[in-house]
Structure formats: C-alpha cells, structure tokens
Coordinates of N, CA and C and ligand atoms in Angstrom, one line a residue:
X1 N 0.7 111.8 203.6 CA -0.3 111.8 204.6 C 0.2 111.2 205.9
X2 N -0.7 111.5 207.0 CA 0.3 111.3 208.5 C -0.2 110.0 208.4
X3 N 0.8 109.3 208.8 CA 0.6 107.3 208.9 C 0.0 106.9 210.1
X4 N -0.3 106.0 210.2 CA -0.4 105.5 211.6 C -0.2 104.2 211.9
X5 N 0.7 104.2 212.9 CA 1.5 102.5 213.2 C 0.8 102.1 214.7
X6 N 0.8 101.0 214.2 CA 0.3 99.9 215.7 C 1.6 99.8 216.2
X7 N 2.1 100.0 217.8 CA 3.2 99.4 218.3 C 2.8 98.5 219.1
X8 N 3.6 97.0 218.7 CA 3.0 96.0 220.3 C 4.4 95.7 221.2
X9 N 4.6 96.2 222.0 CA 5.3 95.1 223.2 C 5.0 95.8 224.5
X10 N 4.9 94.0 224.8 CA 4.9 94.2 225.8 C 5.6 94.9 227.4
X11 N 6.5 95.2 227.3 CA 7.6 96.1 228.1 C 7.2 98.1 227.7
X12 N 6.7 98.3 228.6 CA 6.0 99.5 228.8 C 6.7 100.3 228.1
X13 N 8.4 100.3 228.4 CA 9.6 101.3 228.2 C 9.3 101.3 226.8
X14 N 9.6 100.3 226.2 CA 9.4 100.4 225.0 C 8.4 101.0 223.9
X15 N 7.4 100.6 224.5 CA 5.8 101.1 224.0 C 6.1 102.8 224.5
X16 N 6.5 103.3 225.4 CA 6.4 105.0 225.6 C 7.3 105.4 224.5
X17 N 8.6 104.8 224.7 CA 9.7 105.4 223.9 C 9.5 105.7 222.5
X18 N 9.0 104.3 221.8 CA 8.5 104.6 220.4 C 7.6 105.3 220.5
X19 N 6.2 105.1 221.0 CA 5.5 105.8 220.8 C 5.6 108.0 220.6
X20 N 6.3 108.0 221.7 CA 6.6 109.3 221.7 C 7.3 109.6 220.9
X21 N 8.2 108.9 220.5 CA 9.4 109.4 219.3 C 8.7 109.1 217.8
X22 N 7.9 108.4 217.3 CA 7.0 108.2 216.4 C 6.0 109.6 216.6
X23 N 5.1 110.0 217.6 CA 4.4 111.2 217.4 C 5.5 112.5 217.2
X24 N 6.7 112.4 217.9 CA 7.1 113.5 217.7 C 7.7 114.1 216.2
X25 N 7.8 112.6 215.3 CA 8.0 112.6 214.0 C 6.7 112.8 213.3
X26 N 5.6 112.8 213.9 CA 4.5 113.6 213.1 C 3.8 112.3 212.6
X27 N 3.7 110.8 213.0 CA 3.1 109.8 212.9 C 2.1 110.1 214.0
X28 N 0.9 108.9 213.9 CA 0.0 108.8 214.9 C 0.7 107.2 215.1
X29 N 0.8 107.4 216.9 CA 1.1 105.8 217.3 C 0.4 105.4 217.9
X30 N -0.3 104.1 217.8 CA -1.4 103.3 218.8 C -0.7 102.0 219.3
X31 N -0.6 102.5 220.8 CA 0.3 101.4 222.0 C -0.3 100.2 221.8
X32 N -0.1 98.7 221.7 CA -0.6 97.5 222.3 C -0.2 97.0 223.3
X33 N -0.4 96.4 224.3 CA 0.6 96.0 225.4 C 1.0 94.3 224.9
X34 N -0.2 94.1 224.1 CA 0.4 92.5 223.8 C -0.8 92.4 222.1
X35 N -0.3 90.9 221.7 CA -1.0 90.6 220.7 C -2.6 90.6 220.6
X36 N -3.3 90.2 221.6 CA -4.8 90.1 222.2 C -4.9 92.0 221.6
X37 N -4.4 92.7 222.5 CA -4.7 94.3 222.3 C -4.6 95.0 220.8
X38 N -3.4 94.2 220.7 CA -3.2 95.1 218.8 C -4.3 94.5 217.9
X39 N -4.7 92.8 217.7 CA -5.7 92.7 217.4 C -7.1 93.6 216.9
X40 N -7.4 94.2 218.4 CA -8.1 94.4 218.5 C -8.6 96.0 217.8
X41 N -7.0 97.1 218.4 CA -7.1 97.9 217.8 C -7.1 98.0 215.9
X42 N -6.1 96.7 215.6 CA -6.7 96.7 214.0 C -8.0 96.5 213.2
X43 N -8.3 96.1 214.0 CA -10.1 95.6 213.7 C -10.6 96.8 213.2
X44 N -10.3 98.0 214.4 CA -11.0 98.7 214.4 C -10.2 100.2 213.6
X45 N -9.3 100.2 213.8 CA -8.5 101.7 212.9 C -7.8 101.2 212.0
X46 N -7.4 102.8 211.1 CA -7.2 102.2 210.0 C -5.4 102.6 210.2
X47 N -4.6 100.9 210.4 CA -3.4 101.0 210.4 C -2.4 101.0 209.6
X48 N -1.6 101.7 208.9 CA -0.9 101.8 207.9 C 0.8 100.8 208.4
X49 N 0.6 100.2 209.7 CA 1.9 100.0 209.7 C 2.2 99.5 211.2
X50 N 2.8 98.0 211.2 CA 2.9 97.9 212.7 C 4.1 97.3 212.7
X51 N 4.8 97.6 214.2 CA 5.7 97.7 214.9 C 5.7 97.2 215.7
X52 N 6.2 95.5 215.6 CA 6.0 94.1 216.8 C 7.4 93.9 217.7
X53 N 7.3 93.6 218.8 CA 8.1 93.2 219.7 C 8.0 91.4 219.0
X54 N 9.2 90.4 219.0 CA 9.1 89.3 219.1 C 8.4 88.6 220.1
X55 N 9.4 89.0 221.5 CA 9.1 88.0 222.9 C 8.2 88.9 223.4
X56 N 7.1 88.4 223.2 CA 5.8 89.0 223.9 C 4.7 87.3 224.5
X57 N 4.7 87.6 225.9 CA 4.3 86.2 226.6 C 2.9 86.0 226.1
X58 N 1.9 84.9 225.8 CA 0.7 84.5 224.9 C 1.1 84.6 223.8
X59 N 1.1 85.7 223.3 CA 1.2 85.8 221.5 C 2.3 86.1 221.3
X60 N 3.2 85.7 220.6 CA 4.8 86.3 220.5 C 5.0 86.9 219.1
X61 N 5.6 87.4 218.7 CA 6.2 88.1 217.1 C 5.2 87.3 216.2
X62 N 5.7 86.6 216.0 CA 5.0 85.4 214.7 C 3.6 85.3 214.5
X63 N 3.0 85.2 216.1 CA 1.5 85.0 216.2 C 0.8 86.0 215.8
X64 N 1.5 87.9 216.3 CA 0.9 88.3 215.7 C 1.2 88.7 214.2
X65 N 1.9 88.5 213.7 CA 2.0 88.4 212.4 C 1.0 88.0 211.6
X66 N 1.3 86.4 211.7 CA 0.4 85.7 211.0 C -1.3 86.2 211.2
X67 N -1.7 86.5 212.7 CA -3.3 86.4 212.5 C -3.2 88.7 212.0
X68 N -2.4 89.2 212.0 CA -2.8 90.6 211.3 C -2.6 90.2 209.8
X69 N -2.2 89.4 209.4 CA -2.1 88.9 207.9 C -3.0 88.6 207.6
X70 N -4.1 88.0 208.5 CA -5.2 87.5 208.1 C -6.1 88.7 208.0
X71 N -6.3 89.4 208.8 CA -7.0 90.6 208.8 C -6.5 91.9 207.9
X72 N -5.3 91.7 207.7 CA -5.0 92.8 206.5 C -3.5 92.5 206.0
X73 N -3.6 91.9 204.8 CA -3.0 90.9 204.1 C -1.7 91.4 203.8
X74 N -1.7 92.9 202.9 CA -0.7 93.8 202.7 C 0.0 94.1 203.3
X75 N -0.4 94.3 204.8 CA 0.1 95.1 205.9 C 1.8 95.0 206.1
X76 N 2.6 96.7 206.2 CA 4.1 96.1 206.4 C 4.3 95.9 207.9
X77 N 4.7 94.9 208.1 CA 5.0 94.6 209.5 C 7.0 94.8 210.1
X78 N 7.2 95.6 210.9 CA 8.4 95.6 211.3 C 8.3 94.9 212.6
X79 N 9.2 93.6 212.3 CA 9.9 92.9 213.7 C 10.6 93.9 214.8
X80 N 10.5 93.5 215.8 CA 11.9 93.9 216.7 C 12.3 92.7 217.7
X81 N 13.1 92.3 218.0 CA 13.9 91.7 218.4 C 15.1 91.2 219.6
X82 N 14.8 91.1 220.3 CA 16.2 90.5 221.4 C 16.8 89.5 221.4
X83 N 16.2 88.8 222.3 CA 16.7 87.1 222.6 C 15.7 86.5 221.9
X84 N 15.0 86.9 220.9 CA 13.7 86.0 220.3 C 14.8 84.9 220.0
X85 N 14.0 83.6 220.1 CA 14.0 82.5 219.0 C 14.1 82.4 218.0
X86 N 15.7 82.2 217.4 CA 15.7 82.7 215.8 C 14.7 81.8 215.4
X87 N 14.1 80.6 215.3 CA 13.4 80.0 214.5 C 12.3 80.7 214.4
X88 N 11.1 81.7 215.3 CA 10.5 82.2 215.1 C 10.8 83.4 214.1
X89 N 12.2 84.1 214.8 CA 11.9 85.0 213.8 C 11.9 85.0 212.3
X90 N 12.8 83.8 212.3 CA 12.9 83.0 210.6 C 11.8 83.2 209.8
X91 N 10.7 82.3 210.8 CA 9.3 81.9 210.2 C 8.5 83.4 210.1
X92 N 8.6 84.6 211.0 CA 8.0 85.5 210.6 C 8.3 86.3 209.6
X93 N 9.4 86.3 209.4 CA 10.4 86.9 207.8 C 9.5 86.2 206.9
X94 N 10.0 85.2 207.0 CA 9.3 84.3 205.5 C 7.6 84.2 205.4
X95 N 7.0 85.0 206.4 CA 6.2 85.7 205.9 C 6.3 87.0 206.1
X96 N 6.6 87.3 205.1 CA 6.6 88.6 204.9 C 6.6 89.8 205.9
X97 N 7.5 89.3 207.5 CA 7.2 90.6 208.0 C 8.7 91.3 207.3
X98 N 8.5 92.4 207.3 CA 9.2 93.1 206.2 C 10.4 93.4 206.5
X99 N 10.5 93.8 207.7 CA 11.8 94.2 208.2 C 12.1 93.7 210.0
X100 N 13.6 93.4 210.2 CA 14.0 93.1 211.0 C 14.6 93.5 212.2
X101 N 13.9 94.4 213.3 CA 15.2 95.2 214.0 C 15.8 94.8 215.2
X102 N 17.2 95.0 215.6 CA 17.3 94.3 216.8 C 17.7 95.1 217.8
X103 N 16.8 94.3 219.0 CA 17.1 95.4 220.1 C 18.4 95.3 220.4
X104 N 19.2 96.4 221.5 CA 18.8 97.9 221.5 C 18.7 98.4 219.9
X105 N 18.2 99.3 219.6 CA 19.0 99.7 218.3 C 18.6 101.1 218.7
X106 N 19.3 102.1 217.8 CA 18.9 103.5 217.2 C 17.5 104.0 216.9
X107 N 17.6 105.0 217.1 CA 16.1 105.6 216.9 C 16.3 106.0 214.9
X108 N 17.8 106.1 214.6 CA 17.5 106.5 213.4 C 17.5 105.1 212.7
X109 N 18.1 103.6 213.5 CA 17.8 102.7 212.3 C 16.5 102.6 212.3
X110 N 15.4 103.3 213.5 CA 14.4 103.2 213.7 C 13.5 103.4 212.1
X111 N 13.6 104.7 212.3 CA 13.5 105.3 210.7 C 13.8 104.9 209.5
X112 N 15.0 104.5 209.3 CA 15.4 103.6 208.0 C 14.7 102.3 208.3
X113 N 13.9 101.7 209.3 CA 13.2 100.2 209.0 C 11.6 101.0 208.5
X114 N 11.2 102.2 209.1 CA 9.6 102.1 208.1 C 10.2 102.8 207.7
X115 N 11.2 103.4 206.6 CA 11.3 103.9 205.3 C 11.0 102.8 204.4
X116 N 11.9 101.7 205.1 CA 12.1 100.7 204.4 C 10.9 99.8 204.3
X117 N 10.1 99.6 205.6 CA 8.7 98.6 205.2 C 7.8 99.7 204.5
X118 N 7.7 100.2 204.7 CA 6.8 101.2 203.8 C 7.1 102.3 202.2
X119 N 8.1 102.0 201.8 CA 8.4 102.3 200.6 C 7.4 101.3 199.3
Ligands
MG1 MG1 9.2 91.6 224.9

C-alpha cells in the first residue's frame, strides 16, 4: 500500500527535494516547515513514516521525536542530519528514532533508510 511520510525541515530546499522525489517513488509526502506544523499534520493524517531534519529553530530533531512518540508510539522516525549536536542526536537514537541520515546524502541512501525504518 502507498505509504505516507511526514517530512519536517525547515529549509525549503529540502522539504521540495524530498518531497518530490518521495512522490515520484509513488509515496504520499506531507511537507512540515518545522515541529509546531508536523504536529499538527499528525494529529490529523494517518502517517506511516516521518522524515526529521535535526537543526530545526524552536523544535529541533529530538523535540519532535519525543512529542510524535507521544502521539504515535510505534512510529519509524528517520533522523537527518548536518551540524546537529551530536548529544541530541545521541538522545534521539536512543529513543528509538530508527535511522540516521547525514546530510548531504544520496537520494538512494535515501531509500535504503525507509527500507530500513520501515521493514
Ligand atoms: Mg535545518
């Protein structure tokens, strides 16, 4: 069945680039520009899968982690990465966000991280 992933960051580029390359793989993608927005969209649709920026200004990686954990416990969450704060990203691993990516990366390691959170 066609999945559907939450993407949050805040950097536009980013949010088009996945987005478009996720629909063109035949996923549904729903943009967040920050943690406040993805919230919100999880409340309400039914998300199979999200796709976090770390350095996002107010809510960063972790924050939204932790409070989508609260709202949907299971959920696989894939990190992404730059200059984050390794200590955050430590702490979002060790909860369970599932996979790790670091920017720049590939659009195919793209693929092998939700093969991998979602297997
Ligand atoms: Mg960012």
């Amino acid at each position: 069945m066609n999945k559907t992933i939450l993407v949050v960051d805040d950097e536009q580029g980013y949010r088009d680039l996945l987005s478009m390359e996720l629909s063109s793989q035949g996923y549904t993608a729903l943009p967040a520009a920050g943690g406040a927005d993805a919230l919100k969209i999880l409340e309400k649709e039914k998300v199979d899968l999200i796709i976090t920026d770390m350095k996002m200004p107010k809510m960063d990686g972790l924050d939204v982690v932790i409070a989508s954990r609260r709202l949907r416990p299971g959920i696989p969450i894939i990190l992404m990465t730059g200059y984050a704060v390794e200590e955050r990203v430590q702490e979002a691993l060790g909860r369970k966000a599932s996979v790790c990516l670091r920017k720049p990366f590939q659009l195919e390691e793209l693929h092998t991280a939700i093969q991998t959170a979602t297997a």
